[in-house]
CSV table of C-alpha atoms in Angstrom, one decimal:
chain,number,residue,atom,x,y,z
P,1,MET,CA,3.8,-28.6,-1.1
P,2,LEU,CA,4.8,-25.0,-1.7
P,3,LYS,CA,6.1,-22.2,0.5
P,4,ALA,CA,6.6,-18.5,0.0
P,5,VAL,CA,9.3,-16.2,1.4
P,6,ILE,CA,8.7,-12.4,1.5
P,7,LEU,CA,11.9,-10.3,2.0
P,8,ILE,CA,10.8,-7.3,4.1
P,9,GLY,CA,14.2,-5.6,4.7
P,10,GLY,CA,14.8,-3.5,7.8
P,11,PRO,CA,14.9,0.0,9.3
P,12,GLN,CA,18.2,0.9,7.6
P,13,LYS,CA,16.5,0.4,4.3
P,14,GLY,CA,13.6,2.4,2.8
P,15,THR,CA,15.2,5.8,3.5
P,16,ARG,CA,13.4,7.2,0.5
P,17,PHE,CA,10.1,6.3,2.2
P,18,ARG,CA,10.8,8.7,5.1
P,19,PRO,CA,9.2,10.3,7.1
P,20,LEU,CA,6.5,7.7,6.8
P,21,SER,CA,8.8,4.8,7.7
P,22,PHE,CA,9.7,6.5,11.0
P,23,GLU,CA,6.2,5.7,12.3
P,24,VAL,CA,5.5,2.2,10.8
P,25,PRO,CA,7.7,-0.4,9.2
P,26,LYS,CA,7.6,0.2,5.5
P,27,PRO,CA,6.1,-3.2,4.6
P,28,LEU,CA,3.1,-2.4,6.9
P,29,PHE,CA,2.3,1.0,5.3
P,30,PRO,CA,-1.3,1.0,4.0
P,31,VAL,CA,-1.6,0.9,0.2
P,32,ALA,CA,-5.2,0.8,-1.1
P,33,GLY,CA,-6.5,0.5,2.4
P,34,VAL,CA,-4.5,-2.5,3.6
P,35,PRO,CA,-0.8,-3.0,4.6
P,36,MET,CA,1.6,-3.4,1.7
P,37,LEU,CA,2.5,-6.9,2.7
P,38,GLN,CA,-1.2,-8.0,2.8
P,39,HIS,CA,-1.4,-7.9,-1.0
P,40,HIS,CA,1.5,-10.4,-1.2
P,41,ILE,CA,0.1,-12.7,1.4
P,42,GLU,CA,-3.3,-12.7,-0.1
P,43,ALA,CA,-1.9,-13.7,-3.5
P,44,CYS,CA,0.2,-16.5,-1.8
P,45,ALA,CA,-2.8,-17.8,0.1
P,46,LYS,CA,-4.8,-18.3,-3.1
P,47,VAL,CA,-2.1,-20.7,-4.5
P,48,PRO,CA,-3.1,-24.4,-4.1
P,49,SER,CA,-0.7,-26.4,-1.9
P,50,MET,CA,0.7,-23.2,-0.3
P,51,LYS,CA,1.4,-24.3,3.3
P,52,GLU,CA,3.5,-21.5,4.8
P,53,ILE,CA,4.6,-18.0,4.3
P,54,LEU,CA,7.9,-16.8,5.9
P,55,LEU,CA,8.8,-13.1,6.3
P,56,ILE,CA,12.6,-12.5,6.4
P,57,GLY,CA,14.1,-9.2,7.5
P,58,PHE,CA,16.1,-7.5,10.1
P,59,TYR,CA,13.4,-5.5,11.9
P,60,GLN,CA,13.4,-6.0,15.6
P,61,PRO,CA,10.2,-7.9,16.6
P,62,ASN,CA,7.6,-5.2,17.4
P,63,GLU,CA,4.0,-5.0,18.4
P,64,GLU,CA,2.8,-3.8,15.0
P,65,LEU,CA,4.4,-6.6,13.1
P,66,THR,CA,3.3,-9.3,15.6
P,67,ARG,CA,-0.3,-8.0,15.5
P,68,PHE,CA,-0.3,-8.0,11.7
P,69,ILE,CA,1.0,-11.5,11.4
P,70,CYS,CA,-1.6,-12.8,13.9
P,71,SER,CA,-4.4,-11.0,12.1
P,72,ALA,CA,-3.2,-12.3,8.6
P,73,GLN,CA,-3.0,-15.9,9.9
P,74,GLN,CA,-6.5,-15.7,11.1
P,75,GLU,CA,-7.9,-14.1,7.9
P,76,PHE,CA,-6.1,-16.2,5.4
P,77,LYS,CA,-5.9,-19.5,7.4
P,78,ILE,CA,-2.2,-20.1,6.6
P,79,SER,CA,0.9,-20.3,8.7
P,80,ILE,CA,3.0,-17.0,8.7
P,81,ARG,CA,6.2,-16.6,10.6
P,82,TYR,CA,8.8,-13.9,10.9
P,83,LEU,CA,12.5,-14.8,10.8
P,84,GLN,CA,14.8,-12.1,11.9
P,85,GLU,CA,18.3,-11.8,10.4
P,86,TYR,CA,21.1,-10.8,12.7
P,87,ALA,CA,22.2,-8.2,10.1
P,88,ALA,CA,21.3,-7.2,6.5
P,89,LEU,CA,22.4,-10.3,4.5
P,90,GLY,CA,21.1,-9.4,1.1
P,91,THR,CA,18.4,-11.0,-1.0
P,92,GLY,CA,20.3,-14.3,-1.2
P,93,GLY,CA,22.0,-14.3,2.2
P,94,GLY,CA,18.8,-14.1,4.1
P,95,ILE,CA,17.2,-17.1,2.5
P,96,TYR,CA,20.5,-19.1,2.7
P,97,HIS,CA,20.8,-18.3,6.4
P,98,PHE,CA,17.2,-19.7,7.0
P,99,ARG,CA,17.4,-22.5,4.4
P,100,ASP,CA,16.6,-25.2,7.0
P,101,GLN,CA,13.4,-23.3,7.9
P,102,ILE,CA,12.5,-22.9,4.2
P,103,LEU,CA,13.1,-26.6,3.4
P,104,SER,CA,11.4,-27.9,6.5
P,105,GLY,CA,8.5,-30.1,5.5
P,106,GLY,CA,10.0,-30.8,2.0
P,107,PRO,CA,8.5,-28.2,-0.3
P,108,GLU,CA,8.9,-29.0,-4.0
P,109,ALA,CA,9.3,-25.3,-4.8
P,110,PHE,CA,9.0,-21.9,-3.1
P,111,PHE,CA,8.4,-18.3,-4.1
P,112,ILE,CA,10.7,-15.4,-3.2
P,113,MET,CA,9.1,-12.0,-3.2
P,114,ASN,CA,10.4,-8.5,-2.4
P,115,ALA,CA,8.0,-6.6,-0.2
P,116,ASP,CA,8.4,-3.3,-1.9
P,117,VAL,CA,6.8,-4.3,-5.2
P,118,CYS,CA,3.2,-3.8,-6.4
P,119,SER,CA,1.9,-6.5,-8.7
P,120,GLU,CA,-1.0,-8.7,-9.8
P,121,PHE,CA,1.3,-11.5,-8.5
P,122,PRO,CA,0.8,-14.2,-11.3
P,123,LEU,CA,2.0,-17.0,-9.1
P,124,PRO,CA,-0.1,-19.8,-10.6
P,125,GLU,CA,1.0,-18.7,-14.0
P,126,MET,CA,4.7,-18.9,-12.9
P,127,LEU,CA,4.1,-22.5,-11.6
P,128,ASN,CA,2.6,-23.6,-14.9
P,129,PHE,CA,5.4,-21.9,-16.8
P,130,GLN,CA,8.0,-23.7,-14.7
P,131,LYS,CA,6.4,-27.1,-15.5
P,132,GLU,CA,6.4,-26.3,-19.3
P,133,HIS,CA,10.0,-24.9,-19.5
P,134,GLY,CA,13.3,-26.5,-18.8
P,135,GLU,CA,14.1,-29.1,-16.2
P,136,PRO,CA,12.0,-29.7,-13.1
P,137,SER,CA,14.7,-28.0,-11.1
P,138,SER,CA,14.8,-24.9,-13.2
P,139,PHE,CA,14.2,-21.4,-11.7
P,140,VAL,CA,11.9,-18.7,-12.9
P,141,ILE,CA,12.2,-14.9,-12.7
P,142,LEU,CA,9.1,-12.8,-13.2
P,143,GLY,CA,9.9,-10.1,-15.8
P,144,THR,CA,8.1,-7.2,-17.5
P,145,THR,CA,8.9,-4.8,-20.2
P,146,ALA,CA,10.3,-1.3,-19.5
P,147,ASN,CA,11.2,1.5,-21.9
P,148,ARG,CA,14.8,1.7,-23.1
P,149,LYS,CA,15.9,4.5,-20.8
P,150,GLN,CA,14.3,3.3,-17.6
P,151,SER,CA,15.3,-0.3,-18.1
P,152,MET,CA,18.9,0.6,-16.9
P,153,ASN,CA,17.5,1.3,-13.4
P,154,TYR,CA,16.6,-2.3,-13.0
P,155,GLY,CA,18.0,-5.8,-13.5
P,156,CYS,CA,18.0,-6.4,-17.2
P,157,ILE,CA,17.3,-9.8,-18.8
P,158,VAL,CA,18.4,-11.1,-22.2
P,159,GLU,CA,16.2,-14.1,-23.1
P,160,ASN,CA,16.1,-16.8,-25.8
P,161,GLN,CA,12.8,-15.7,-27.5
P,162,GLN,CA,11.9,-19.3,-28.4
P,163,THR,CA,12.6,-21.0,-25.0
P,164,ASN,CA,12.5,-18.0,-22.6
P,165,GLU,CA,15.8,-19.1,-21.1
P,166,VAL,CA,17.8,-16.3,-19.5
P,167,LEU,CA,21.0,-16.0,-21.6
P,168,HIS,CA,22.4,-12.9,-19.9
P,169,TYR,CA,21.6,-10.9,-16.7
P,170,VAL,CA,23.0,-7.5,-15.7
P,171,GLU,CA,21.9,-5.6,-12.6
P,172,LYS,CA,21.4,-1.9,-13.4
P,173,PRO,CA,23.7,-1.7,-16.4
P,174,SER,CA,25.4,1.6,-17.4
P,175,THR,CA,24.3,1.1,-21.1
P,176,PHE,CA,21.2,-0.5,-22.6
P,177,VAL,CA,21.1,-4.3,-22.4
P,178,SER,CA,17.5,-5.3,-22.7
P,179,ASP,CA,14.0,-3.9,-22.2
P,180,ILE,CA,13.0,-7.0,-20.1
P,181,ILE,CA,13.4,-6.2,-16.4
P,182,ASN,CA,13.5,-8.2,-13.2
P,183,CYS,CA,10.2,-7.8,-11.1
P,184,GLY,CA,11.7,-9.0,-7.8
P,185,ILE,CA,9.5,-12.1,-7.7
P,186,TYR,CA,11.0,-15.6,-8.2
P,187,LEU,CA,10.1,-19.3,-8.2
P,188,PHE,CA,12.9,-21.5,-6.9
P,189,THR,CA,13.3,-25.2,-6.3
P,190,PRO,CA,15.5,-26.4,-3.3
P,191,GLU,CA,18.5,-26.8,-5.8
P,192,ILE,CA,18.9,-23.0,-5.6
P,193,PHE,CA,20.7,-23.4,-2.3
P,194,GLN,CA,23.5,-25.4,-4.0
P,195,HIS,CA,24.3,-22.3,-6.1
P,196,ILE,CA,24.0,-19.9,-3.2
P,197,GLY,CA,26.1,-22.2,-1.1
P,198,ALA,CA,28.9,-22.1,-3.7
P,199,VAL,CA,28.9,-18.3,-3.5
P,200,PHE,CA,29.0,-18.6,0.3
P,201,GLN,CA,32.0,-20.9,0.2
P,202,LYS,CA,33.8,-18.5,-2.1
P,203,ASN,CA,33.0,-15.5,0.1
P,204,GLN,CA,34.4,-17.4,3.1
P,205,GLN,CA,37.6,-18.2,1.2
P,206,ASP,CA,37.9,-14.6,0.1
P,207,MET,CA,37.3,-13.4,3.6
P,208,LEU,CA,40.0,-15.6,5.0
P,209,LEU,CA,42.5,-14.6,2.3
P,210,ASP,CA,41.7,-10.9,3.0
P,211,GLU,CA,42.4,-11.4,6.7
P,212,GLN,CA,45.7,-13.1,6.0
P,213,THR,CA,46.9,-10.5,3.5
P,214,ASN,CA,45.4,-7.2,4.7
P,215,GLY,CA,44.1,-8.0,8.2
P,216,ASN,CA,40.7,-6.7,7.0
P,217,GLY,CA,38.1,-9.4,7.3
P,218,TRP,CA,35.1,-7.2,7.6
P,219,HIS,CA,33.3,-8.7,4.7
P,220,ARG,CA,30.4,-10.9,5.9
P,221,ALA,CA,30.4,-14.3,4.0
P,222,GLU,CA,26.6,-14.6,4.2
P,223,ALA,CA,26.0,-11.2,2.5
P,224,ILE,CA,24.8,-12.6,-0.8
P,225,ARG,CA,22.8,-10.9,-3.6
P,226,LEU,CA,20.6,-13.0,-5.7
P,227,GLU,CA,20.8,-10.6,-8.6
P,228,GLN,CA,24.5,-9.9,-8.9
P,229,ASP,CA,25.9,-13.1,-7.3
P,230,ILE,CA,23.5,-15.8,-8.5
P,231,PHE,CA,21.5,-14.8,-11.5
P,232,THR,CA,24.5,-13.4,-13.4
P,233,ALA,CA,26.3,-16.8,-12.9
P,234,LEU,CA,23.2,-18.9,-13.8
P,235,ALA,CA,22.4,-17.1,-17.0
P,236,GLY,CA,23.1,-19.2,-20.1
P,237,GLN,CA,23.3,-22.5,-18.2
P,238,GLY,CA,19.8,-23.7,-19.0
P,239,LYS,CA,18.7,-23.3,-15.4
P,240,LEU,CA,17.1,-19.8,-15.4
P,241,TYR,CA,14.0,-18.7,-17.2
P,242,VAL,CA,11.9,-15.6,-17.4
P,243,TYR,CA,8.1,-15.5,-17.3
P,244,LYS,CA,7.0,-12.1,-18.8
P,245,THR,CA,3.8,-10.8,-17.3
P,246,PRO,CA,1.5,-8.4,-19.3
P,247,ALA,CA,-0.2,-7.4,-16.0
P,248,PHE,CA,0.6,-4.3,-13.9
P,249,TRP,CA,3.8,-4.1,-11.8
P,250,SER,CA,5.6,-1.2,-10.0
P,251,GLN,CA,8.2,-0.7,-7.3
P,252,ILE,CA,7.3,1.0,-4.1
P,253,LYS,CA,10.5,2.8,-3.2
P,254,SER,CA,9.3,6.3,-2.4
P,255,ALA,CA,6.1,7.8,-0.9
P,256,GLY,CA,5.1,9.1,-4.3
P,257,SER,CA,5.2,5.5,-5.7
P,258,ALA,CA,2.9,4.4,-2.9
P,259,ILE,CA,0.1,6.7,-4.3
P,260,TYR,CA,0.7,5.2,-7.7
P,261,ALA,CA,0.6,1.7,-6.3
P,262,SER,CA,-2.6,2.5,-4.5
P,263,ARG,CA,-4.1,3.5,-7.8
P,264,LEU,CA,-3.1,0.1,-9.4
P,265,TYR,CA,-4.5,-1.9,-6.5
P,266,LEU,CA,-7.7,0.1,-6.3
P,267,ASN,CA,-8.3,-0.6,-10.0
P,268,GLN,CA,-7.6,-4.3,-9.4
P,269,TYR,CA,-10.3,-4.3,-6.7
P,270,HIS,CA,-13.0,-4.3,-9.4
P,271,LYS,CA,-12.0,-7.9,-10.1
P,272,THR,CA,-10.7,-9.1,-6.7
P,273,HIS,CA,-12.5,-7.0,-4.0
P,274,PRO,CA,-15.4,-4.9,-5.3
P,275,GLU,CA,-16.7,-4.7,-1.7
P,276,ARG,CA,-13.7,-2.5,-0.8
P,277,LEU,CA,-14.6,0.2,-3.4
P,278,ALA,CA,-16.9,3.0,-2.2
P,279,THR,CA,-19.9,4.2,-4.2
P,280,THR,CA,-22.0,7.3,-4.1
P,281,GLU,CA,-25.0,6.7,-1.9
P,282,ASP,CA,-27.8,8.8,-0.5
P,283,GLY,CA,-26.5,10.7,2.5
P,284,GLY,CA,-22.9,9.9,1.7
P,285,PRO,CA,-20.0,11.7,0.0
P,286,ARG,CA,-19.8,12.0,-3.7
P,287,ILE,CA,-17.4,9.4,-5.1
P,288,SER,CA,-15.5,9.9,-8.3
P,289,GLY,CA,-13.5,6.9,-9.6
P,290,ASN,CA,-11.8,4.3,-7.3
P,291,VAL,CA,-12.0,5.1,-3.6
P,292,TYR,CA,-11.4,3.1,-0.5
P,293,ILE,CA,-13.1,4.2,2.8
P,294,HIS,CA,-12.5,2.5,6.1
P,295,PRO,CA,-15.8,1.8,7.9
P,296,THR,CA,-14.8,3.8,10.9
P,297,ALA,CA,-14.2,7.0,8.9
P,298,ASN,CA,-16.6,9.9,9.4
P,299,ILE,CA,-17.2,11.8,6.2
P,300,ASP,CA,-19.6,14.7,5.5
P,301,PRO,CA,-22.0,14.0,2.7
P,302,THR,CA,-20.9,17.2,0.9
P,303,ALA,CA,-17.3,16.0,0.5
P,304,VAL,CA,-16.0,14.9,-2.9
P,305,LEU,CA,-13.5,12.0,-3.0
P,306,GLY,CA,-11.5,10.5,-5.8
P,307,PRO,CA,-10.2,9.3,-8.0
P,308,ASN,CA,-7.5,7.2,-6.3
P,309,VAL,CA,-8.2,8.0,-2.7
P,310,SER,CA,-7.7,5.8,0.3
P,311,ILE,CA,-9.2,6.8,3.7
P,312,GLY,CA,-7.9,5.1,6.8
P,313,THR,CA,-9.3,4.3,10.2
P,314,GLY,CA,-11.0,7.0,12.3
P,315,VAL,CA,-10.5,9.7,9.7
P,316,THR,CA,-12.8,12.8,9.9
P,317,ILE,CA,-13.6,14.7,6.7
P,318,GLY,CA,-15.6,17.9,7.0
P,319,ALA,CA,-18.1,19.7,4.8
P,320,GLY,CA,-17.1,20.6,1.2
P,321,VAL,CA,-13.7,18.9,1.4
P,322,ARG,CA,-12.1,17.8,-1.9
P,323,VAL,CA,-9.6,14.9,-1.9
P,324,ARG,CA,-7.9,13.5,-5.0
P,325,GLU,CA,-5.0,11.2,-5.7
P,326,SER,CA,-4.2,10.9,-1.9
P,327,ILE,CA,-3.8,8.6,1.0
P,328,ILE,CA,-5.3,9.8,4.3
P,329,LEU,CA,-3.9,7.9,7.3
P,330,HIS,CA,-5.4,6.8,10.6
P,331,GLY,CA,-6.9,9.6,12.8
P,332,ALA,CA,-6.4,12.5,10.4
P,333,THR,CA,-8.9,15.3,10.2
P,334,LEU,CA,-9.6,17.4,7.1
P,335,GLN,CA,-11.6,20.4,8.2
P,336,ASP,CA,-14.4,22.1,6.2
P,337,HIS,CA,-13.7,23.2,2.6
P,338,SER,CA,-10.0,22.0,2.7
P,339,CYS,CA,-8.6,20.7,-0.6
P,340,VAL,CA,-6.0,17.8,-0.6
P,341,LEU,CA,-4.4,16.8,-3.9
P,342,ASN,CA,-1.5,14.4,-4.6
P,343,CYS,CA,-0.7,14.1,-0.9
P,344,ILE,CA,-0.2,11.6,1.9
P,345,VAL,CA,-1.7,13.1,5.1
P,346,GLY,CA,-0.1,11.5,8.1
P,347,TRP,CA,-1.4,9.9,11.2
P,348,ASP,CA,-3.5,12.2,13.5
P,349,SER,CA,-2.7,15.3,11.3
P,350,THR,CA,-5.2,18.1,11.0
P,351,ILE,CA,-5.7,20.2,7.9
P,352,GLY,CA,-7.4,23.4,8.7
P,353,LYS,CA,-10.5,25.0,7.2
P,354,TRP,CA,-10.1,26.3,3.6
P,355,ALA,CA,-6.5,25.0,3.4
P,356,ARG,CA,-5.2,23.7,0.1
P,357,VAL,CA,-2.5,21.1,0.4
P,358,GLU,CA,-1.2,20.1,-3.0
P,359,GLY,CA,1.8,18.0,-4.3
P,360,THR,CA,3.2,17.3,-7.8
P,361,PRO,CA,2.3,13.8,-9.1
P,362,SER,CA,5.2,11.5,-9.9
P,363,ASP,CA,3.3,9.2,-12.2
P,364,PRO,CA,4.9,7.3,-15.2
P,365,ASN,CA,4.5,8.9,-18.6
P,366,PRO,CA,0.9,8.1,-19.6
P,367,ASN,CA,1.8,8.1,-23.3
P,368,ASP,CA,4.3,5.3,-22.9
P,369,PRO,CA,2.8,1.9,-22.2
P,370,TYR,CA,6.2,0.6,-20.9
P,371,ALA,CA,7.0,3.6,-18.7
P,372,LYS,CA,7.7,2.9,-15.0
P,373,ILE,CA,7.6,5.3,-12.1
P,374,ASP,CA,10.9,7.1,-11.4
P,375,SER,CA,12.3,6.8,-7.9
P,376,GLU,CA,13.6,10.4,-7.8
P,377,THR,CA,16.0,11.6,-5.2
P,378,LEU,CA,15.0,14.5,-3.0
P,379,PHE,CA,17.4,16.9,-4.7
P,380,ARG,CA,18.5,16.9,-8.4
P,381,ASP,CA,21.1,19.4,-9.8
P,382,GLY,CA,21.0,21.3,-6.5
P,383,LYS,CA,17.2,21.8,-6.8
P,384,LEU,CA,14.3,20.2,-4.9
P,385,THR,CA,12.7,17.6,-7.0
P,386,PRO,CA,8.9,18.3,-7.4
P,387,SER,CA,7.0,15.4,-5.8
P,388,ILE,CA,3.9,14.7,-3.7
P,389,THR,CA,3.3,16.4,-0.4
P,390,ILE,CA,3.8,14.3,2.7
P,391,LEU,CA,2.6,15.3,6.1
P,392,GLY,CA,4.2,13.0,8.8
P,393,LYS,CA,2.6,12.2,12.2
P,394,LEU,CA,1.7,15.7,13.5
P,395,ARG,CA,-1.1,18.1,14.1
P,396,ILE,CA,-1.2,21.2,12.0
P,397,LEU,CA,-3.7,23.9,11.0
P,398,LEU,CA,-3.2,25.4,7.6
P,399,PRO,CA,-5.4,28.4,6.9
P,400,LEU,CA,-3.3,29.2,3.8
P,401,THR,CA,-2.3,27.4,0.6
P,402,LEU,CA,0.6,24.9,0.9
P,403,LEU,CA,2.2,24.0,-2.4
P,404,SER,CA,4.9,21.3,-2.9
């Protein structure tokens, strides 16, 4: 029996995703037409012997999250529960806090997945890899290859090339360590809690000592990071292995990365969900490349959409509209002859007639097969970093050109 745990974070996280995360929890933001989390859940539901999916985070229970969980349970016929942390406990602290819930029913292994990653999720391949490598109680990290410069923005893995054992692990090193990076998807056995428990005990001792010496016991013993506190210690002990995937993978840290992730998922739909991809039909809009259109959208047949366009529920698109490399959210209206390029148009927004709303794409270098998307800060060297254009939840009329 298997389980899966998806770490969804909380409202204090995902600040680079603002203003979009003000309106909807980041894990529920639609990517390629469905909530970000749904891609994870769908991959988990396809794994044989998967009995339960647990969402762990510190969002307050809310109507949107509850409605999503109920809908996903019905669609995928699997138990899904949300477990709320009392505070941000880190990637290791959250699963340790709820270890009894995870171990209930006696799973032989369980997946841990960060919600803010976009992937093909090769979960069956990771299971087979675990059976073929190391001891039955070994742990597996999903890895991929990055270029030399960008690898330092991630957790870096040095492996034994013959056995794939992790010999050395460094989170975001200051100098180059390895071009194999951590994808934020793991396969653990219950034995992982022995290692997390040892860190918890050490944190408790340090906290007590700090209280006695400095009177400053603010450090929370349960705040544990898998990457820095667990993987670094396990490396080289014959317990930790890396499965390197050749398939697509990307982080979803910023709004710009959501458009790139949407492109990756839309392309995957050719294999997994061809019914989600729109095609040019008589009396319908012209479709160029991969496009998702929600059935409730009202689109003029003279509009041109694509590539990499996702149209949400209740969207209205007028005559002669051009949309490319964009996500159009629920209830938005694009009036006649408007042009939307490299943008996220927010809920219930209105783009006026003849308006041009254009952003700067933040894609990885297309000439480098190992390039990843950069999570840029809003300002760099005192200047605004060029990025996509984001319209939050508002109503606007733009008769003039708006350039990012």
